[in-house]
Amino acid sequence: LAKSSHQPKQSETTRNFMSALRLAARSFARLARGPGKIITPKESSGSGLVPAPPIETPAVVPHTSTTHTLHSDAAIASLLDHPSLIISRKVEFMNLALGFEQKHQYGIYSPDGQLRGYLVEHDNGMAGLLARQVLRTHRGFTASVLDLEGKPLLTINRPMYLINSKITCTDVVHNKLIGEVHQSWHLWQRNYDLFLRKEQIGRVNGGLLAVEFSVCDEAGAEYARVDKDFTGFARELLTDARQYAVHFATGEPARPPLTYDERAVVLTLAVSVDFDYFSLHGGGGMFPLFFFLSD
């Protein structure tokens, strides 16, 4: 009998499991090549940066539009012009040693490993410190995307939440809302809805234990993606130093390129993914407090 050409479609859980296996296999391959091979960019300052896969689709962004907040003359345009960005979170040594939650800080890199900017959570004084220790990843926070000189380019804000998170990005020049990312509750899936101002522009159906978050349009076609990169067993298990590849051009070549506003929303999605699913919830740390207080 001739074999049927019809093959059963893999489930979302199976695809995510196979993706996790591929990430682990790449990590073992790096370890086999010897220590220190993971850190490839020259200016990563020991961040353990792993370059994102190359994106062949060029980044072409409309220069003018009366319906969008960010244009080609915006300060953040040079950052968002890249077809992809790598967001690398810094190691929090107080969290590593004592389980003391610190404000989140990230480096933003282009695909060639060059540092292009920063993303820094605001301190908010004693109230912010207490919120980080008590509410942990459910805390409200405000963060800024900064250029290399520390000039604010974009404001990201998330209120405190109990079940589903909601995060917004705002233009710093006109203090105008650009878009929102809403976490959509599911028993095991990691889902999000993306909005440009108040109009939905995409949805993420992450599946069980997803590490790849594909942004799809209403027809289900992917046009952007956030990938969590595997940075090594020690960093993954002991620290909050996560790393994400943000791809702005994964759709069909005929698809219109993403605008600056849409790219800002996808960048905001990466921040929400880190806080919601991949930030450690704290604990005793590697060394309990009495270790430092004892004689």
GROMACS .gro file of C-alpha atoms in nm:
model
  295
    1LEU     CA    1   0.000   0.000   0.000
    2ALA     CA    2   0.123   0.349  -0.080
    3LYS     CA    3   0.191   0.564   0.220
    4SER     CA    4  -0.051   0.845   0.276
    5SER     CA    5   0.088   1.192   0.205
    6HIS     CA    6  -0.113   1.334   0.490
    7GLN     CA    7   0.089   1.376   0.810
    8PRO     CA    8  -0.069   1.463   1.146
    9LYS     CA    9   0.003   1.819   1.258
   10GLN     CA   10   0.226   1.857   1.561
   11SER     CA   11   0.061   1.997   1.868
   12GLU     CA   12   0.174   2.329   2.016
   13THR     CA   13   0.309   2.147   2.324
   14THR     CA   14   0.519   1.911   2.108
   15ARG     CA   15   0.665   2.201   1.909
   16ASN     CA   16   0.757   2.387   2.227
   17PHE     CA   17   0.916   2.072   2.374
   18MET     CA   18   1.122   2.017   2.060
   19SER     CA   19   1.224   2.383   2.063
   20ALA     CA   20   1.346   2.347   2.422
   21LEU     CA   21   1.545   2.037   2.322
   22ARG     CA   22   1.708   2.230   2.038
   23LEU     CA   23   1.805   2.511   2.278
   24ALA     CA   24   1.961   2.257   2.516
   25ALA     CA   25   2.147   2.089   2.230
   26ARG     CA   26   2.294   2.422   2.119
   27SER     CA   27   2.404   2.489   2.477
   28PHE     CA   28   2.582   2.151   2.498
   29ALA     CA   29   2.749   2.222   2.164
   30ARG     CA   30   2.881   2.554   2.299
   31LEU     CA   31   3.010   2.383   2.614
   32ALA     CA   32   3.186   2.121   2.402
   33ARG     CA   33   3.375   2.393   2.217
   34GLY     CA   34   3.532   2.504   2.543
   35PRO     CA   35   3.474   2.770   2.814
   36GLY     CA   36   3.422   3.131   2.723
   37LYS     CA   37   3.289   3.066   2.372
   38ILE     CA   38   2.938   3.182   2.455
   39ILE     CA   39   3.042   3.545   2.501
   40THR     CA   40   3.102   3.658   2.144
   41PRO     CA   41   3.035   4.036   2.118
   42LYS     CA   42   3.339   4.244   2.204
   43GLU     CA   43   3.140   4.513   2.385
   44SER     CA   44   2.911   4.289   2.588
   45SER     CA   45   3.108   4.362   2.909
   46GLY     CA   46   3.067   4.005   3.026
   47SER     CA   47   2.693   3.992   2.971
   48GLY     CA   48   2.706   3.646   2.814
   49LEU     CA   49   2.536   3.776   2.502
   50VAL     CA   50   2.436   3.520   2.241
   51PRO     CA   51   2.371   3.668   1.893
   52ALA     CA   52   2.023   3.622   1.750
   53PRO     CA   53   1.977   3.414   1.434
   54PRO     CA   54   2.027   3.628   1.120
   55ILE     CA   55   1.714   3.783   0.974
   56GLU     CA   56   1.720   3.807   0.595
   57THR     CA   57   1.424   4.045   0.565
   58PRO     CA   58   1.558   4.403   0.559
   59ALA     CA   59   1.417   4.658   0.798
   60VAL     CA   60   1.222   4.923   0.607
   61VAL     CA   61   1.006   5.157   0.812
   62PRO     CA   62   0.768   5.425   0.680
   63HIS     CA   63   0.913   5.773   0.732
   64THR     CA   64   0.595   5.975   0.776
   65SER     CA   65   0.244   5.899   0.890
   66THR     CA   66  -0.033   6.107   1.039
   67THR     CA   67  -0.176   5.810   1.227
   68HIS     CA   68   0.136   5.705   1.415
   69THR     CA   69   0.310   5.853   1.716
   70LEU     CA   70   0.672   5.771   1.629
   71HIS     CA   71   0.831   5.884   1.303
   72SER     CA   72   1.173   5.859   1.140
   73ASP     CA   73   1.288   6.174   1.322
   74ALA     CA   74   1.207   6.027   1.665
   75ALA     CA   75   1.506   5.972   1.892
   76ILE     CA   76   1.425   5.601   1.924
   77ALA     CA   77   1.406   5.549   1.545
   78SER     CA   78   1.773   5.454   1.509
   79LEU     CA   79   1.722   5.180   1.770
   80LEU     CA   80   1.403   5.041   1.617
   81ASP     CA   81   1.539   5.051   1.260
   82HIS     CA   82   1.721   4.721   1.317
   83PRO     CA   83   1.544   4.407   1.189
   84SER     CA   84   1.600   4.251   1.532
   85LEU     CA   85   1.729   4.343   1.877
   86ILE     CA   86   1.880   4.142   2.161
   87ILE     CA   87   1.763   4.229   2.512
   88SER     CA   88   2.007   4.104   2.776
   89ARG     CA   89   1.924   4.138   3.143
   90LYS     CA   90   2.209   4.207   3.383
   91VAL     CA   91   2.298   3.978   3.672
   92GLU     CA   92   2.149   4.097   4.003
   93PHE     CA   93   2.415   4.000   4.255
   94MET     CA   94   2.205   4.085   4.563
   95ASN     CA   95   1.930   3.859   4.430
   96LEU     CA   96   2.185   3.587   4.357
   97ALA     CA   97   2.345   3.602   4.703
   98LEU     CA   98   2.056   3.694   4.935
   99GLY     CA   99   1.736   3.666   4.733
  100PHE     CA  100   1.707   4.047   4.757
  101GLU     CA  101   1.502   4.169   4.460
  102GLN     CA  102   1.673   4.458   4.276
  103LYS     CA  103   1.545   4.681   4.000
  104HIS     CA  104   1.574   4.525   3.655
  105GLN     CA  105   1.834   4.654   3.411
  106TYR     CA  106   1.888   4.542   3.052
  107GLY     CA  107   2.131   4.607   2.770
  108ILE     CA  108   1.987   4.644   2.419
  109TYR     CA  109   2.208   4.513   2.138
  110SER     CA  110   2.189   4.499   1.760
  111PRO     CA  111   2.226   4.156   1.592
  112ASP     CA  112   2.601   4.215   1.543
  113GLY     CA  113   2.646   4.242   1.921
  114GLN     CA  114   2.692   4.620   1.939
  115LEU     CA  115   2.541   4.789   2.245
  116ARG     CA  116   2.268   5.029   2.126
  117GLY     CA  117   2.087   5.132   2.443
  118TYR     CA  118   1.956   5.038   2.785
  119LEU     CA  119   1.628   4.954   2.952
  120VAL     CA  120   1.624   5.045   3.322
  121GLU     CA  121   1.352   5.009   3.585
  122HIS     CA  122   1.296   5.324   3.791
  123ASP     CA  123   1.403   5.308   4.154
  124ASN     CA  124   1.097   5.476   4.315
  125GLY     CA  125   1.271   5.505   4.651
  126MET     CA  126   1.167   5.312   4.960
  127ALA     CA  127   0.819   5.235   4.823
  128GLY     CA  128   0.972   5.072   4.516
  129LEU     CA  129   1.218   4.876   4.728
  130LEU     CA  130   0.941   4.737   4.950
  131ALA     CA  131   0.722   4.655   4.650
  132ARG     CA  132   1.003   4.456   4.490
  133GLN     CA  133   1.049   4.246   4.806
  134VAL     CA  134   0.680   4.190   4.887
  135LEU     CA  135   0.501   4.184   4.551
  136ARG     CA  136   0.795   4.045   4.350
  137THR     CA  137   0.702   3.998   3.984
  138HIS     CA  138   0.343   4.117   4.046
  139ARG     CA  139   0.465   4.464   4.143
  140GLY     CA  140   0.393   4.774   3.944
  141PHE     CA  141   0.689   4.945   3.784
  142THR     CA  142   0.800   5.211   3.538
  143ALA     CA  143   1.103   5.164   3.313
  144SER     CA  144   1.276   5.377   3.051
  145VAL     CA  145   1.445   5.286   2.725
  146LEU     CA  146   1.763   5.496   2.715
  147ASP     CA  147   2.020   5.573   2.449
  148LEU     CA  148   2.392   5.525   2.512
  149GLU     CA  149   2.413   5.869   2.674
  150GLY     CA  150   2.127   5.798   2.916
  151LYS     CA  151   1.865   6.006   2.733
  152PRO     CA  152   1.508   5.864   2.770
  153LEU     CA  153   1.359   5.736   2.445
  154LEU     CA  154   1.051   5.543   2.558
  155THR     CA  155   0.859   5.493   2.882
  156ILE     CA  156   0.722   5.151   2.977
  157ASN     CA  157   0.473   5.122   3.263
  158ARG     CA  158   0.299   4.829   3.428
  159PRO     CA  159   0.055   4.863   3.719
  160MET     CA  160   0.047   4.608   3.999
  161TYR     CA  161  -0.169   4.308   3.915
  162LEU     CA  162  -0.307   3.988   4.068
  163ILE     CA  163  -0.395   3.762   3.772
  164ASN     CA  164  -0.326   3.918   3.431
  165SER     CA  165  -0.061   4.181   3.365
  166LYS     CA  166  -0.107   4.490   3.149
  167ILE     CA  167   0.190   4.692   3.026
  168THR     CA  168   0.200   5.012   2.820
  169CYS     CA  169   0.460   5.207   2.622
  170THR     CA  170   0.451   5.586   2.594
  171ASP     CA  171   0.630   5.843   2.380
  172VAL     CA  172   0.856   6.049   2.609
  173VAL     CA  173   0.836   6.365   2.395
  174HIS     CA  174   0.459   6.411   2.382
  175ASN     CA  175   0.370   6.176   2.671
  176LYS     CA  176   0.134   6.001   2.429
  177LEU     CA  177   0.027   5.637   2.454
  178ILE     CA  178   0.174   5.420   2.178
  179GLY     CA  179   0.040   5.077   2.263
  180GLU     CA  180  -0.038   4.811   2.521
  181VAL     CA  181   0.031   4.443   2.585
  182HIS     CA  182  -0.230   4.248   2.783
  183GLN     CA  183  -0.159   3.908   2.931
  184SER     CA  184  -0.448   3.672   2.852
  185TRP     CA  185  -0.516   3.413   3.123
  186HIS     CA  186  -0.500   3.045   3.037
  187LEU     CA  187  -0.446   2.742   3.256
  188TRP     CA  188  -0.125   2.637   3.079
  189GLN     CA  189  -0.070   2.859   2.773
  190ARG     CA  190   0.132   3.180   2.768
  191ASN     CA  191  -0.092   3.419   2.579
  192TYR     CA  192  -0.089   3.793   2.507
  193ASP     CA  193  -0.294   4.048   2.315
  194LEU     CA  194  -0.110   4.342   2.153
  195PHE     CA  195  -0.274   4.679   2.096
  196LEU     CA  196  -0.173   4.989   1.903
  197ARG     CA  197  -0.332   5.249   2.127
  198LYS     CA  198  -0.672   5.077   2.176
  199GLU     CA  199  -0.685   4.876   1.850
  200GLN     CA  200  -0.570   4.515   1.862
  201ILE     CA  201  -0.287   4.441   1.618
  202GLY     CA  202  -0.173   4.095   1.720
  203ARG     CA  203  -0.202   3.795   1.946
  204VAL     CA  204   0.045   3.553   2.103
  205ASN     CA  205  -0.056   3.193   2.172
  206GLY     CA  206   0.253   3.071   2.351
  207GLY     CA  207   0.157   2.718   2.443
  208LEU     CA  208   0.282   2.514   2.739
  209LEU     CA  209   0.626   2.622   2.870
  210ALA     CA  210   0.678   2.833   2.558
  211VAL     CA  211   1.014   3.004   2.497
  212GLU     CA  212   0.914   3.140   2.155
  213PHE     CA  213   0.637   3.402   2.143
  214SER     CA  214   0.511   3.451   1.788
  215VAL     CA  215   0.303   3.762   1.723
  216CYS     CA  216   0.031   3.675   1.472
  217ASP     CA  217  -0.229   3.881   1.290
  218GLU     CA  218  -0.600   3.806   1.275
  219ALA     CA  219  -0.540   3.546   1.003
  220GLY     CA  220  -0.290   3.362   1.221
  221ALA     CA  221   0.018   3.463   1.018
  222GLU     CA  222   0.332   3.545   1.217
  223TYR     CA  223   0.487   3.888   1.160
  224ALA     CA  224   0.713   3.933   1.466
  225ARG     CA  225   0.858   3.715   1.739
  226VAL     CA  226   1.021   3.724   2.082
  227ASP     CA  227   1.257   3.432   2.157
  228LYS     CA  228   1.405   3.351   2.494
  229ASP     CA  229   1.767   3.246   2.434
  230PHE     CA  230   1.932   2.979   2.647
  231THR     CA  231   2.236   3.135   2.820
  232GLY     CA  232   2.376   2.837   3.010
  233PHE     CA  233   2.260   2.619   3.297
  234ALA     CA  234   2.434   2.819   3.572
  235ARG     CA  235   2.289   3.154   3.459
  236GLU     CA  236   1.942   3.005   3.402
  237LEU     CA  237   1.918   2.824   3.736
  238LEU     CA  238   2.094   3.067   3.970
  239THR     CA  239   2.038   3.415   3.827
  240ASP     CA  240   1.776   3.637   3.664
  241ALA     CA  241   2.013   3.718   3.377
  242ARG     CA  242   1.779   3.629   3.091
  243GLN     CA  243   1.822   3.714   2.725
  244TYR     CA  244   1.567   3.767   2.448
  245ALA     CA  245   1.584   3.809   2.072
  246VAL     CA  246   1.318   4.048   1.941
  247HIS     CA  247   1.250   3.998   1.569
  248PHE     CA  248   1.062   4.271   1.384
  249ALA     CA  249   1.062   4.109   1.038
  250THR     CA  250   0.954   3.744   1.039
  251GLY     CA  251   0.653   3.765   0.809
  252GLU     CA  252   0.621   3.711   0.435
  253PRO     CA  253   0.831   3.946   0.215
  254ALA     CA  254   0.511   4.090   0.068
  255ARG     CA  255   0.384   4.196   0.409
  256PRO     CA  256   0.409   4.571   0.482
  257PRO     CA  257   0.698   4.644   0.720
  258LEU     CA  258   0.622   4.721   1.082
  259THR     CA  259   0.598   5.086   1.178
  260TYR     CA  260   0.798   5.236   1.464
  261ASP     CA  261   0.486   5.223   1.683
  262GLU     CA  262   0.434   4.853   1.616
  263ARG     CA  263   0.801   4.780   1.685
  264ALA     CA  264   0.779   4.964   2.016
  265VAL     CA  265   0.484   4.744   2.117
  266VAL     CA  266   0.675   4.425   2.025
  267LEU     CA  267   0.971   4.550   2.231
  268THR     CA  268   0.733   4.606   2.523
  269LEU     CA  269   0.611   4.247   2.483
  270ALA     CA  270   0.967   4.124   2.554
  271VAL     CA  271   0.970   4.312   2.886
  272SER     CA  272   0.632   4.167   2.984
  273VAL     CA  273   0.746   3.813   2.895
  274ASP     CA  274   1.055   3.851   3.115
  275PHE     CA  275   0.861   3.973   3.418
  276ASP     CA  276   0.567   3.734   3.382
  277TYR     CA  277   0.742   3.403   3.315
  278PHE     CA  278   1.120   3.413   3.346
  279SER     CA  279   1.201   3.626   3.650
  280LEU     CA  280   1.291   3.430   3.962
  281HIS     CA  281   1.046   3.490   4.245
  282GLY     CA  282   1.319   3.532   4.502
  283GLY     CA  283   1.407   3.323   4.802
  284GLY     CA  284   1.696   3.278   5.037
  285GLY     CA  285   1.962   3.326   4.774
  286MET     CA  286   2.288   3.132   4.772
  287PHE     CA  287   2.392   3.269   5.113
  288PRO     CA  288   2.143   3.333   5.396
  289LEU     CA  289   2.168   3.664   5.579
  290PHE     CA  290   2.311   3.509   5.899
  291PHE     CA  291   2.614   3.396   5.692
  292PHE     CA  292   2.721   3.760   5.668
  293LEU     CA  293   2.624   3.848   6.026
  294SER     CA  294   2.801   3.559   6.198
  295ASP     CA  295   3.153   3.596   6.335
   0.00000   0.00000   0.00000
